[in-house]
Short mmCIF file of C-alpha atoms in Angstrom, two decimals:
data_model
loop_
_atom_site.label_atom_id
_atom_site.label_comp_id
_atom_site.label_asym_id
_atom_site.label_seq_id
_atom_site.Cartn_x
_atom_site.Cartn_y
_atom_site.Cartn_z
CA MET A 1 -42.74 36.12 47.94
CA ARG A 2 -43.15 33.00 50.06
CA ALA A 3 -45.05 34.97 52.69
CA LEU A 4 -47.40 36.36 50.01
CA ARG A 5 -48.14 32.86 48.73
CA LEU A 6 -49.03 31.62 52.30
CA TRP A 7 -51.29 34.65 52.92
CA LEU A 8 -53.12 34.07 49.67
CA TRP A 9 -54.45 30.78 50.92
CA PRO A 10 -56.66 32.16 53.62
CA VAL A 11 -57.47 35.16 51.43
CA GLY A 12 -58.66 32.85 48.63
CA ALA A 13 -60.78 30.87 51.06
CA ALA A 14 -62.41 34.02 52.46
CA VAL A 15 -63.00 35.72 49.10
CA GLY A 16 -64.74 32.55 47.86
CA LEU A 17 -66.95 32.19 50.89
CA ALA A 18 -67.79 35.97 50.67
CA ALA A 19 -68.60 35.78 46.96
CA GLU A 20 -70.93 32.87 47.35
CA TRP A 21 -72.66 34.55 50.40
CA VAL A 22 -73.17 37.90 48.49
CA TYR A 23 -74.49 36.22 45.34
CA PHE A 24 -76.24 33.11 46.48
CA ASP A 25 -76.79 33.75 50.27
CA PHE A 26 -76.18 30.00 50.50
CA GLU A 27 -79.84 29.36 49.62
CA ASP A 28 -79.30 26.41 47.23
CA TRP A 29 -76.08 24.47 47.61
CA GLY A 30 -76.56 23.14 44.03
CA ASP A 31 -76.05 26.60 42.71
CA TRP A 32 -73.17 27.99 44.80
CA LEU A 33 -71.12 24.81 45.54
CA PRO A 34 -69.91 24.19 41.99
CA ASP A 35 -69.13 27.89 41.65
CA LEU A 36 -67.14 27.92 44.83
CA ALA A 37 -65.31 24.61 43.96
CA THR A 38 -64.27 26.12 40.56
CA GLY A 39 -62.81 29.27 42.04
CA TRP A 40 -61.12 27.45 44.98
CA THR A 41 -59.62 24.79 42.56
CA LEU A 42 -58.17 27.49 40.27
CA ILE A 43 -56.61 29.29 43.28
CA ALA A 44 -55.27 26.09 45.06
CA CYS A 45 -53.80 24.77 41.89
CA GLY A 46 -52.20 28.18 41.00
CA LEU A 47 -50.69 28.56 44.52
CA VAL A 48 -49.27 24.99 44.49
CA ALA A 49 -47.74 25.48 41.09
CA TRP A 50 -46.35 28.89 42.16
CA ALA A 51 -44.70 27.16 45.19
CA LEU A 52 -43.33 24.23 43.27
CA ARG A 53 -42.26 26.17 40.12
CA PRO A 54 -41.56 29.70 41.32
CA GLU A 55 -39.57 30.42 38.19
CA SER A 56 -42.74 30.12 36.10
CA ARG A 57 -45.53 32.74 35.99
CA SER A 58 -48.20 30.14 35.18
CA GLY A 59 -48.93 29.57 38.86
CA PRO A 60 -49.73 33.21 39.64
CA LEU A 61 -51.80 33.46 36.48
CA LEU A 62 -53.80 30.42 37.48
CA ALA A 63 -54.46 31.79 40.89
CA ALA A 64 -55.34 35.18 39.38
CA THR A 65 -57.83 33.35 37.16
CA GLY A 66 -59.45 31.92 40.33
CA PHE A 67 -59.69 35.29 42.18
CA ALA A 68 -61.17 36.83 38.94
CA TRP A 69 -63.82 34.11 38.88
CA PHE A 70 -65.25 35.26 42.14
CA ALA A 71 -65.28 38.89 40.86
CA ALA A 72 -68.74 38.64 39.17
CA ASN A 73 -70.29 37.66 42.51
CA LEU A 74 -68.83 40.50 44.34
CA VAL A 75 -69.16 43.39 41.88
CA GLY A 76 -71.82 42.37 39.43
CA ASP A 77 -72.30 40.99 35.97
CA GLN A 78 -69.97 43.54 34.40
CA ALA A 79 -67.13 41.24 35.78
CA LEU A 80 -68.81 38.04 34.59
CA TYR A 81 -66.06 37.24 32.03
CA LEU A 82 -63.18 38.92 33.84
CA HIS A 83 -61.49 35.59 34.54
CA ARG A 84 -60.99 34.88 30.84
CA GLY A 85 -58.29 37.51 30.57
CA PRO A 86 -55.69 35.81 32.70
CA LEU A 87 -57.08 32.45 31.54
CA ILE A 88 -56.08 33.31 27.99
CA HIS A 89 -52.78 34.79 29.14
CA LEU A 90 -52.12 31.58 30.96
CA THR A 91 -52.83 29.22 28.15
CA LEU A 92 -50.86 31.14 25.53
CA SER A 93 -47.79 31.50 27.72
CA TYR A 94 -47.87 28.11 29.37
CA PRO A 95 -45.69 26.59 30.92
CA TYR A 96 -43.39 29.62 31.73
CA GLY A 97 -46.07 32.36 31.80
CA ARG A 98 -43.87 34.60 29.69
CA LEU A 99 -44.83 36.07 26.34
CA GLY A 100 -41.86 36.30 23.93
CA ARG A 101 -43.44 37.48 20.72
CA PRO A 102 -45.16 40.80 20.05
CA LEU A 103 -47.97 38.90 18.37
CA ASP A 104 -48.59 36.90 21.60
CA ARG A 105 -48.61 40.18 23.70
CA SER A 106 -51.06 41.77 21.29
CA VAL A 107 -53.50 38.83 21.34
CA VAL A 108 -53.33 38.56 25.11
CA ALA A 109 -54.14 42.33 25.25
CA ILE A 110 -57.19 41.62 23.07
CA GLY A 111 -58.20 38.86 25.50
CA TYR A 112 -57.99 41.28 28.55
CA GLY A 113 -59.91 43.90 26.65
CA ALA A 114 -62.65 41.36 25.70
CA ALA A 115 -62.74 40.22 29.36
CA LEU A 116 -63.67 43.83 30.44
CA VAL A 117 -66.67 44.04 28.00
CA PRO A 118 -69.29 41.33 28.82
CA ALA A 119 -71.07 41.93 25.64
CA VAL A 120 -68.16 40.50 23.60
CA TRP A 121 -68.18 37.08 25.23
CA SER A 122 -71.97 36.96 25.50
CA SER A 123 -72.05 37.11 21.60
CA GLU A 124 -71.64 33.60 20.12
CA ILE A 125 -70.05 35.03 16.93
CA ALA A 126 -67.47 37.04 18.86
CA THR A 127 -66.69 33.79 20.90
CA PHE A 128 -66.08 31.85 17.76
CA ALA A 129 -63.85 34.54 16.34
CA LEU A 130 -61.77 35.05 19.46
CA SER A 131 -61.36 31.37 20.03
CA ALA A 132 -60.21 30.81 16.49
CA LEU A 133 -57.77 33.68 16.89
CA PHE A 134 -56.22 32.33 20.06
CA VAL A 135 -55.79 28.81 18.59
CA ALA A 136 -54.30 30.30 15.37
CA VAL A 137 -51.76 32.40 17.33
CA ALA A 138 -50.74 29.36 19.48
CA GLY A 139 -50.39 27.14 16.41
CA HIS A 140 -48.35 29.72 14.58
CA GLY A 141 -45.97 29.93 17.64
CA TYR A 142 -45.65 26.09 17.63
CA ILE A 143 -44.83 25.97 13.92
CA ARG A 144 -42.22 28.60 14.08
CA ALA A 145 -40.56 27.38 17.22
CA LEU A 146 -37.47 25.14 17.37
CA GLY A 147 -36.29 22.43 19.65
CA ARG A 148 -37.23 22.68 23.34
CA GLU A 149 -39.34 25.90 22.66
CA ARG A 150 -41.33 23.83 20.11
CA ARG A 151 -42.07 21.25 22.76
CA THR A 152 -43.23 23.88 25.28
CA ARG A 153 -45.23 25.63 22.49
CA LEU A 154 -47.01 22.33 21.99
CA ALA A 155 -48.22 22.42 25.65
CA ALA A 156 -49.43 25.96 25.16
CA LEU A 157 -51.23 25.00 21.94
CA GLY A 158 -52.96 22.15 23.72
CA ALA A 159 -54.10 24.29 26.63
CA THR A 160 -55.33 27.11 24.29
CA ALA A 161 -57.14 24.65 22.09
CA PHE A 162 -58.81 23.05 25.14
CA VAL A 163 -60.13 26.35 26.48
CA SER A 164 -61.21 27.46 22.99
CA ALA A 165 -63.07 24.18 22.44
CA VAL A 166 -64.87 24.63 25.81
CA LEU A 167 -65.81 28.23 24.83
CA VAL A 168 -66.96 27.27 21.43
CA GLY A 169 -68.94 24.28 22.76
CA THR A 170 -70.85 26.27 25.28
CA ALA A 171 -71.50 29.12 22.76
CA THR A 172 -72.77 26.59 20.24
CA ALA A 173 -75.10 24.98 22.81
CA ARG A 174 -76.54 28.39 23.79
CA LEU A 175 -76.98 29.23 20.12
CA ALA A 176 -78.69 25.93 19.25
CA SER A 177 -81.07 25.90 22.20
CA PRO A 178 -81.24 29.10 24.44
CA THR A 179 -83.24 27.68 27.31
CA PRO A 180 -82.49 28.08 31.08
CA GLU A 181 -82.02 24.44 31.52
CA LEU A 182 -79.31 24.19 28.84
CA THR A 183 -77.68 27.36 30.11
CA ASP A 184 -77.36 25.70 33.51
CA ALA A 185 -76.01 22.54 32.00
CA THR A 186 -73.41 24.38 29.91
CA LEU A 187 -72.33 26.46 32.97
CA LEU A 188 -71.83 23.19 34.98
CA ALA A 189 -69.84 21.67 32.09
CA TYR A 190 -67.78 24.91 31.72
CA GLU A 191 -67.01 24.83 35.56
CA ALA A 192 -66.04 21.13 35.36
CA ALA A 193 -63.74 21.84 32.40
CA LEU A 194 -61.92 24.80 34.24
CA CYS A 195 -61.31 22.48 37.20
CA ALA A 196 -59.94 19.75 34.99
CA LEU A 197 -57.81 22.25 33.11
CA ALA A 198 -56.33 23.56 36.40
CA VAL A 199 -55.40 20.04 37.67
CA VAL A 200 -53.85 19.15 34.31
CA LEU A 201 -51.79 22.43 34.06
CA LEU A 202 -50.55 21.84 37.63
CA ALA A 203 -49.61 18.29 36.87
CA GLY A 204 -47.71 19.44 33.68
CA LEU A 205 -45.75 21.95 35.74
CA VAL A 206 -44.96 19.48 38.53
CA LEU A 207 -44.22 16.35 36.59
CA GLU A 208 -42.63 17.63 33.44
CA PRO A 209 -39.31 19.41 33.88
CA TRP A 210 -39.57 20.66 30.29
CA ALA A 211 -36.48 19.23 28.77
CA ARG A 212 -34.15 19.71 31.75
CA THR A 213 -34.06 15.95 32.41
CA ARG A 214 -33.40 15.38 28.70
CA VAL A 215 -30.51 17.81 28.80
CA ALA A 216 -29.19 16.39 32.08
CA ASP A 217 -29.39 12.90 30.65
CA LEU A 218 -26.87 14.02 28.02
CA VAL A 219 -24.08 14.03 30.64
CA VAL A 220 -24.12 10.15 30.58
CA ASP A 221 -24.24 10.00 26.81
CA LEU A 222 -21.59 12.73 26.28
CA ARG A 223 -19.15 11.10 28.52
CA GLN A 224 -18.89 8.36 25.87
CA ALA A 225 -19.36 10.49 22.79
CA GLY A 226 -16.83 11.72 20.30
CA SER A 227 -16.92 15.29 18.99
CA GLY A 228 -19.19 14.30 16.09
CA THR A 229 -21.66 12.57 18.56
CA LEU A 230 -21.56 15.54 20.83
CA ARG A 231 -22.71 17.87 18.09
CA ASP A 232 -25.35 15.46 16.97
CA ALA A 233 -26.64 14.83 20.44
CA LEU A 234 -26.91 18.52 21.25
CA ALA A 235 -28.57 19.25 17.90
CA GLN A 236 -31.21 16.59 18.58
CA ALA A 237 -31.88 17.73 22.07
CA LEU A 238 -32.39 21.35 21.07
CA GLY A 239 -34.11 20.60 17.85
CA ASP A 240 -31.79 22.67 15.79
CA PRO A 241 -30.11 20.73 12.87
CA THR A 242 -27.97 23.79 12.02
CA LEU A 243 -26.16 23.86 15.43
CA GLU A 244 -22.41 24.15 15.24
CA ILE A 245 -19.83 23.64 18.00
CA GLY A 246 -16.62 25.59 18.09
CA TYR A 247 -13.64 24.73 20.26
CA ARG A 248 -11.26 27.41 21.60
CA LEU A 249 -7.66 27.18 20.56
CA ASP A 250 -4.90 29.83 20.64
CA ARG A 251 -5.63 30.97 17.20
CA GLY A 252 -9.38 31.06 17.51
CA TYR A 253 -12.32 28.64 17.24
CA VAL A 254 -12.24 25.54 15.21
CA ASP A 255 -14.89 22.78 14.55
CA SER A 256 -14.48 19.14 15.43
CA GLU A 257 -12.44 18.53 12.28
CA GLY A 258 -9.98 21.29 13.10
CA ARG A 259 -11.24 23.71 10.53
CA PRO A 260 -11.54 27.43 11.45
CA LEU A 261 -15.10 28.41 12.65
CA VAL A 262 -16.19 31.92 11.89
CA LEU A 263 -18.68 33.19 14.53
CA PRO A 264 -21.75 35.10 13.26
CA ALA A 265 -21.86 38.75 13.36
CA GLU A 266 -24.04 40.71 15.70
CA GLY A 267 -27.53 41.21 14.60
CA SER A 268 -27.70 38.01 12.57
CA ASP A 269 -30.33 35.25 13.11
CA ARG A 270 -27.69 33.09 14.63
CA ASN A 271 -26.76 33.25 18.37
CA VAL A 272 -23.59 32.22 20.13
CA THR A 273 -23.80 30.56 23.53
CA ARG A 274 -20.30 30.41 25.29
CA ILE A 275 -19.38 27.44 27.40
CA ASP A 276 -16.85 28.42 30.05
CA GLN A 277 -14.62 26.42 32.40
CA ASP A 278 -12.73 28.11 35.20
CA GLY A 279 -13.78 31.47 33.90
CA LYS A 280 -12.41 30.86 30.38
CA ALA A 281 -14.18 30.10 27.24
CA ILE A 282 -13.56 26.47 26.06
CA ALA A 283 -16.27 26.21 23.39
CA VAL A 284 -19.16 27.97 21.80
CA LEU A 285 -22.55 26.83 20.55
CA VAL A 286 -23.68 28.57 17.28
CA HIS A 287 -27.46 28.01 16.89
CA ASP A 288 -30.68 29.47 15.79
CA ALA A 289 -31.81 32.62 17.68
CA ALA A 290 -35.05 30.83 18.75
CA VAL A 291 -33.09 28.12 20.62
CA LEU A 292 -31.86 28.38 24.17
CA GLY A 293 -34.00 31.44 24.90
CA ASP A 294 -34.53 30.36 28.55
CA PRO A 295 -31.45 31.14 30.75
CA GLY A 296 -32.11 28.23 33.02
CA LEU A 297 -31.85 25.78 30.09
CA SER A 298 -28.74 27.50 28.85
CA ASP A 299 -27.04 26.95 32.17
CA ALA A 300 -28.15 23.32 32.42
CA LEU A 301 -27.02 22.64 28.90
CA ALA A 302 -23.63 24.31 29.61
CA ARG A 303 -23.14 22.11 32.64
CA ALA A 304 -24.03 19.03 30.79
CA ALA A 305 -21.79 19.69 27.86
CA ARG A 306 -18.84 21.23 29.66
CA LEU A 307 -16.93 18.00 30.28
CA ALA A 308 -17.58 16.53 26.87
CA ALA A 309 -16.72 19.86 25.17
CA ALA A 310 -13.48 20.04 26.97
CA ASN A 311 -12.58 16.49 25.93
CA ALA A 312 -13.73 17.19 22.33
CA ARG A 313 -11.70 20.42 22.25
CA LEU A 314 -8.58 18.49 23.30
CA GLN A 315 -9.26 15.84 20.59
CA ALA A 316 -9.69 18.59 17.96
CA GLU A 317 -6.36 20.17 19.08
CA VAL A 318 -4.56 16.86 18.98
CA ARG A 319 -6.01 16.14 15.55
CA LEU A 320 -4.91 19.54 14.29
CA GLN A 321 -1.41 19.04 15.72
CA LEU A 322 -1.20 15.62 14.00
CA ASP A 323 -2.22 17.06 10.71
CA GLU A 324 0.38 19.76 11.07
CA LEU A 325 2.98 17.21 11.97
CA ALA A 326 2.11 15.10 8.89
CA GLU A 327 2.28 18.16 6.68
CA SER A 328 5.69 19.01 8.25
CA ARG A 329 7.08 15.53 7.71
CA ARG A 330 5.88 15.68 3.98
CA ARG A 331 7.62 19.04 3.62
CA LEU A 332 10.79 17.68 5.08
CA VAL A 333 10.74 14.68 2.61
CA HIS A 334 10.15 17.01 -0.21
CA ALA A 335 12.81 19.35 0.95
CA GLY A 336 15.33 16.46 1.27
CA ASP A 337 14.59 15.28 -2.22
CA GLU A 338 15.12 18.88 -3.59
CA GLU A 339 18.40 19.13 -1.70
CA ARG A 340 19.58 15.88 -3.21
CA ARG A 341 18.63 17.08 -6.69
CA ARG A 342 20.48 20.24 -6.09
CA LEU A 343 23.71 18.43 -4.95
CA GLU A 344 23.47 16.03 -7.87
CA ARG A 345 23.38 18.89 -10.28
CA ARG A 346 26.16 20.73 -8.50
CA LEU A 347 28.43 17.69 -8.61
CA HIS A 348 27.66 17.10 -12.17
CA GLU A 349 28.30 20.74 -13.20
CA THR A 350 31.54 21.17 -11.13
CA VAL A 351 33.58 18.18 -9.96
CA GLU A 352 32.33 15.67 -12.47
CA ARG A 353 32.97 18.07 -15.38
CA ARG A 354 36.41 18.95 -14.25
CA LEU A 355 37.42 15.41 -13.70
CA THR A 356 36.09 14.46 -17.05
CA ALA A 357 38.15 17.20 -18.72
CA LEU A 358 41.20 16.05 -16.76
CA ALA A 359 40.73 12.58 -17.95
CA ASP A 360 40.60 13.79 -21.60
CA ARG A 361 43.81 15.72 -21.14
CA LEU A 362 45.49 12.74 -19.56
CA GLU A 363 44.37 10.55 -22.40
CA GLU A 364 45.96 12.97 -24.87
CA ALA A 365 49.22 13.16 -22.85
CA GLU A 366 49.22 9.29 -22.75
CA ARG A 367 49.33 9.10 -26.52
CA GLY A 368 52.38 11.47 -26.65
CA ALA A 369 54.21 10.76 -23.45
CA ALA A 370 57.18 8.30 -22.90
CA ASP A 371 55.79 6.86 -19.55
CA ALA A 372 52.47 5.71 -21.06
CA ALA A 373 52.01 2.97 -18.44
CA HIS A 374 52.17 5.49 -15.54
CA LEU A 375 49.64 7.80 -17.36
CA SER A 376 47.40 4.83 -18.01
CA ARG A 377 47.24 4.07 -14.33
CA VAL A 378 46.42 7.71 -13.57
CA ARG A 379 43.64 7.59 -16.17
CA GLN A 380 42.27 4.27 -14.62
CA GLN A 381 42.22 5.93 -11.17
CA LEU A 382 40.38 8.87 -12.48
CA ALA A 383 37.92 6.59 -14.15
CA ARG A 384 37.34 4.85 -10.84
CA ALA A 385 36.91 8.32 -9.15
CA LEU A 386 34.43 9.31 -11.76
CA ALA A 387 32.45 6.12 -11.30
CA GLU A 388 32.44 6.52 -7.45
CA LEU A 389 31.26 10.13 -7.89
CA ARG A 390 28.43 9.00 -10.19
CA ASP A 391 27.41 6.55 -7.63
CA LEU A 392 27.43 9.18 -4.99
CA ALA A 393 25.37 11.46 -7.25
CA ALA A 394 22.91 8.69 -7.94
CA GLY A 395 22.56 8.07 -4.18
CA LEU A 396 21.73 11.68 -3.59
CA HIS A 397 19.21 11.82 -6.35
CA PRO A 398 18.26 9.12 -8.90
CA GLY A 399 18.93 10.95 -12.13
CA ASP A 400 18.08 7.77 -14.02
CA ILE A 401 14.35 8.29 -13.09
CA GLU A 402 14.06 11.40 -15.07
CA ALA A 403 15.97 9.81 -17.98
CA GLY A 404 14.27 6.43 -18.19
CA GLY A 405 11.79 6.07 -15.34
CA LEU A 406 11.88 3.93 -12.28
CA SER A 407 12.62 0.69 -14.02
CA ALA A 408 15.74 2.15 -15.62
CA ALA A 409 16.93 3.61 -12.33
CA LEU A 410 16.44 0.37 -10.49
CA ALA A 411 18.18 -1.53 -13.26
CA SER A 412 21.12 0.77 -12.89
CA LEU A 413 21.20 0.28 -9.15
CA ALA A 414 21.04 -3.51 -9.47
CA ALA A 415 23.97 -3.44 -12.02
CA ARG A 416 26.08 -1.54 -9.56
CA SER A 417 25.34 -3.85 -6.69
CA PRO A 418 28.03 -6.44 -5.80
CA VAL A 419 25.22 -8.81 -4.65
CA PRO A 420 23.09 -10.22 -7.64
CA VAL A 421 19.71 -8.59 -7.74
CA ASP A 422 16.58 -10.14 -9.41
CA LEU A 423 14.13 -7.30 -10.46
CA ARG A 424 10.48 -8.18 -10.82
CA ILE A 425 8.71 -4.98 -11.74
CA THR A 426 5.25 -4.58 -13.23
CA ARG A 427 4.11 -1.28 -14.88
CA VAL A 428 4.18 1.59 -12.30
CA SER A 429 2.06 4.74 -13.07
CA GLY A 430 2.57 7.42 -10.50
CA PRO A 431 4.00 10.79 -9.80
CA GLU A 432 7.70 11.43 -9.72
CA GLU A 433 7.54 11.73 -5.89
CA LEU A 434 6.22 8.04 -5.76
CA GLU A 435 9.04 6.88 -8.07
CA ARG A 436 11.65 8.58 -6.01
CA ALA A 437 10.26 7.14 -2.81
CA THR A 438 10.24 3.67 -4.30
CA TYR A 439 13.83 4.15 -5.54
CA PHE A 440 15.09 5.17 -2.09
CA VAL A 441 13.29 2.33 -0.41
CA CYS A 442 14.99 -0.17 -2.71
CA SER A 443 18.37 1.62 -2.45
CA GLU A 444 18.42 1.78 1.36
CA ALA A 445 17.27 -1.82 1.61
CA LEU A 446 19.87 -3.00 -0.91
CA ALA A 447 22.51 -1.07 0.95
CA ASN A 448 21.68 -2.99 4.18
CA VAL A 449 21.81 -6.30 2.23
CA ILE A 450 25.29 -5.42 1.00
CA LYS A 451 26.61 -4.19 4.33
CA TYR A 452 25.07 -6.60 6.83
CA ALA A 453 23.12 -9.61 5.30
CA ASN A 454 26.01 -11.68 3.85
CA ALA A 455 23.56 -12.66 1.25
CA SER A 456 24.20 -14.46 -2.06
CA ARG A 457 21.26 -12.87 -3.88
CA ALA A 458 18.39 -10.37 -3.39
CA VAL A 459 14.95 -9.98 -5.06
CA ILE A 460 13.12 -6.71 -5.58
CA THR A 461 9.47 -6.99 -6.41
CA ILE A 462 7.23 -4.12 -7.37
CA GLU A 463 3.54 -4.23 -8.35
CA GLU A 464 0.31 -2.26 -8.13
CA ARG A 465 -2.64 -3.64 -6.18
CA ALA A 466 -5.94 -1.75 -5.43
CA GLU A 467 -4.60 1.74 -5.82
CA ARG A 468 -1.44 0.90 -3.79
CA LEU A 469 2.14 0.25 -4.79
CA HIS A 470 3.55 -2.81 -3.16
CA VAL A 471 7.33 -3.00 -2.83
CA GLU A 472 9.17 -6.04 -1.47
CA ILE A 473 12.92 -6.62 -0.97
CA THR A 474 14.03 -9.96 0.13
CA ASP A 475 17.45 -11.71 0.59
CA ASP A 476 18.79 -14.98 1.69
CA GLY A 477 21.24 -13.58 4.23
CA VAL A 478 21.74 -13.94 7.88
CA GLY A 479 18.68 -11.97 8.99
CA GLY A 480 18.42 -10.23 12.38
CA ALA A 481 17.84 -6.68 10.96
CA VAL A 482 16.08 -4.35 13.44
CA LEU A 483 14.73 -0.84 13.40
CA GLY A 484 17.31 0.77 15.67
CA ASP A 485 17.53 4.51 16.46
CA GLY A 486 19.46 6.33 13.81
CA SER A 487 19.66 3.32 11.38
CA GLY A 488 19.08 3.60 7.76
CA LEU A 489 15.98 1.41 8.15
CA SER A 490 14.54 3.78 10.76
CA GLY A 491 14.88 6.73 8.39
CA LEU A 492 13.40 4.71 5.71
CA ALA A 493 10.39 3.82 7.93
CA ASP A 494 9.96 7.59 8.61
CA ARG A 495 9.98 8.39 4.91
CA VAL A 496 7.31 5.75 4.20
CA ALA A 497 5.10 7.06 7.14
CA ALA A 498 5.46 10.57 6.01
CA LEU A 499 3.93 9.53 2.61
CA ASP A 500 0.96 7.67 4.26
CA GLY A 501 2.52 4.34 3.54
CA THR A 502 2.98 1.22 5.56
CA PHE A 503 6.29 -0.44 6.60
CA GLN A 504 6.91 -4.06 7.64
CA LEU A 505 10.13 -5.76 8.42
CA ASP A 506 10.46 -9.52 8.85
CA SER A 507 14.09 -10.63 9.64
CA PRO A 508 14.35 -13.72 11.79
CA SER A 509 17.89 -14.68 12.71
CA GLY A 510 19.36 -17.10 10.16
CA GLY A 511 16.26 -16.86 7.88
CA GLY A 512 16.98 -13.90 5.67
CA THR A 513 15.19 -10.62 5.57
CA ARG A 514 11.87 -9.52 3.87
CA LEU A 515 11.08 -5.83 3.78
CA SER A 516 7.58 -4.92 2.67
CA VAL A 517 6.39 -1.42 1.92
CA GLU A 518 2.98 -0.13 0.58
CA LEU A 519 2.64 3.44 -0.83
CA PRO A 520 -0.45 5.15 -2.14
CA LEU A 521 -0.36 5.65 -5.94
CA ARG A 522 -1.41 9.33 -5.47
CA VAL A 523 1.28 10.64 -3.17
CA GLN A 524 0.74 14.35 -2.18
CA ILE A 525 3.62 16.56 -1.34
CA PRO A 526 2.85 20.13 -0.12
#
């Protein structure tokens, strides 16, 4: 192909000189020089464009327009308008020289047909109609296009409108004043317009990379972009607000929020562009069928987005795993509560019931037995065992919550504590899970006060603030409490975190301990 382009330079020069020699015989340079300059300009600009942008067919079409320009001088007036066929083809398909729509192909075929019939273009009415048709088709393609194609369609619309304006202008001048002088003037203006158009189209092909620079610039932006920014940046670059990004996980594609993404079925108006890394799909772009029609842009965009897509895919996977972990922790908390409830009921229905019955029988025996003092001691021991068993059951599941609510359960807890407890509770309105969580926070904290704080008193404060339940347990003990592995406070911190709460421990040595917990009022347990 390169050799062909090189041969076309001397061929174009020779054809131009031969055409002017045959038609004008070089008698008057004022007639043949503008004609020669026009043809040579079209051929030269076309060959340069072809060399610099070989992937575009606009260069060959522009050169073909120049060769067709000289055809009339060589074969006669029947080829006078032959150059307008490739010219219309060029402008409607600029800058890639490819016709994507059947409508475009049909109109270009009309243009070539009209170029072969001189009577068509010599008619001013036909010129007006064809020019309007070409502009309408170019405008329709621009309106229906999206993203980068819309920007290139604008270039085609501008080129087509310019050529149509020149054709209409010369036809109007001929219609208004059909004199030889005006005909010569309009011909000179037409030649100048064609030369200017060739230079502008060449400059457009050389200077404008048609969105490749814009896509390549995304690499810098995407390095610092999160997944949401990645989707927005690509949607803006391609001009498709409906664009979606799916990231490949083991179970399929998910969006940036970790939700499953269903890919469109074949034959729909949505296309899927796959982004690969090391031969494996890491992401897909789901977009309008009119976007990314050019393979070169698809490759450039894939290269620009690959790094960001891989990073965003990992972020989506981590986010999904965190969500699953949070749900798992909530389920464990819920399962633990249910197990405590089951154990409390089992103890109440078995051991506690049997011990109560035994205590009743011993009481009856005490009234009729000789060794009443001995039986009385047995009854006292059984009473203590029952009390301890009830304390155990209350620790497994606070049954007082179901009977009298959180306030009653905490009052019972404080009454059983050997350390005096001051309760300061405002009205609490929340689900049972919230009350149970609050009870266990207070129970575990109070157990640590009893075991380790050597305190003379403790204070439990519970109040609602801004859709959050604030729980604070303080004591005047020795302090020094820490969140050690396996400690009760560590388990308590996990419970609070699983319920989307916050946990703070302030326990300076010798300064007492303050444990602060915040829980959302609308705790959700799966």
